[in-house]
Amino acid sequence: MTEINRHQHLQQKNIFISCIVPVYNEEMNVQHFFERLQTFLRSVTNQFEIIAIDDGSRDATIEKIIALPKDYHIKLIGFSRNFGKEIALTAGLEHCSGEIAILMDADFQHPIEILPTFLNEWAEGYDMVYGLRKNRDNESRVKRQFAKCFYWIMNKITKIDLPSGAGDFRLLDRKVINALNSFQERTRFMKGLYGWIGFKRKAVLYDVQQRVAGKSRWGFRKLLELAITGITSFSDIPLRVWGFVGFIISVFALIYSIYFLVYTLMYGIDLPGFPSIIIAVMFLGGIQLLSIGILGEYIARIFTEVKQRPKYIIQIKDGF
Ligand code: UDP
Ligand code: MG
């Protein structure tokens, strides 16, 4: 669709919007959130669907969603267990039929008020419009430092452009949805995939809101896991750097052994030398274990991929 068409299409309220919302233990938020969301969608278009993906909630989230009025146009996908937000979003994208999809959190942290700007930017011709957090003030300092470090590494060792502060709050054109659906990989790092696929994109600044109810499920361990997935799925540098390290160490070893040979021939052997031996053994042992560990990270991921297991298992579907 050309740019002029997009504007007209928006104004005539004909655009088919899919809103994709992953929910996990959000019983306190769903009623209010979906009510607000559908009010907004109704005001901008005549055709929409809300795809709620229940990521194995253990509270009354599913029951509350099913009980919502039919004219909210909610389609529910209930996973058989918790598969994680990345997989929930993947399922949403695979099941949506809109011309555009909007990905949102159910905890009100992504402001609905900013969606008209997203739609306008789409009409201007951008295929991907994403929210860029103005600040991370409501996160702990450790988490902030960790994030900063992660983005620094990612931008240094991968070729993809990964803006810090951009998350899953996005509007995607059908072209982008189809591109994302063509990825077969199971260990998913959505932020990396958005960067990898390209397309015309535009950032929109927004203030992160406080979570209305419930609490964030992203503990340190989960974030660390996501960070390792991100790095290992988009860069092979950690894997290849060891060849270089090995080369440098060999060069030093060669120089040292020549020096040692000459020294021994000229002056004979003096026995003391325990510290240097122990340092060399420990240093090399450490480096070898580290490199094997990193090798293991990649092999573990290959292992997950070759098993070809389904990405998720759906327990219930409602509204389709
Ligand atoms: N979520 C999910 N599966 C999970 C964790 C979270 O579907 O395993 C959903 C959650 O219900 C919310 C969104 O993903 O709609 C963002 O989660 P959260 O607010 O916990 O993350 P944060 O905002 O702290 O990054
Ligand atoms: Mg949140």
PDB file of C-alpha atoms in Angstrom, residues 102 114-123 129-131 169-171 204 206:
ATOM      1  CA  ILE A 102       0.347  -3.795  17.765  1.00  0.00           C
ATOM      2  CA  ILE A 114       0.486   6.954  22.356  1.00  0.00           C
ATOM      3  CA  LEU A 115      -1.031   4.537  19.841  1.00  0.00           C
ATOM      4  CA  PRO A 116      -2.471   7.305  17.594  1.00  0.00           C
ATOM      5  CA  THR A 117       1.116   8.492  17.053  1.00  0.00           C
ATOM      6  CA  PHE A 118       2.107   4.942  16.131  1.00  0.00           C
ATOM      7  CA  LEU A 119      -0.730   4.787  13.598  1.00  0.00           C
ATOM      8  CA  ASN A 120       0.237   8.156  12.125  1.00  0.00           C
ATOM      9  CA  GLU A 121       3.828   7.107  11.658  1.00  0.00           C
ATOM     10  CA  TRP A 122       2.628   3.945   9.959  1.00  0.00           C
ATOM     11  CA  ALA A 123       0.504   6.068   7.612  1.00  0.00           C
ATOM     12  CA  VAL A 129       7.027   1.881  14.680  1.00  0.00           C
ATOM     13  CA  TYR A 130       8.474   1.212  18.110  1.00  0.00           C
ATOM     14  CA  GLY A 131       8.260   2.809  21.507  1.00  0.00           C
ATOM     15  CA  PHE A 169       6.020  -2.144  22.385  1.00  0.00           C
ATOM     16  CA  ARG A 170       5.653  -1.977  18.606  1.00  0.00           C
ATOM     17  CA  LEU A 171       3.413  -1.544  15.618  1.00  0.00           C
ATOM     18  CA  VAL A 204       8.451   7.164  19.185  1.00  0.00           C
ATOM     19  CA  TYR A 206       7.301   7.506  25.561  1.00  0.00           C
TER      20      TYR A 206
END
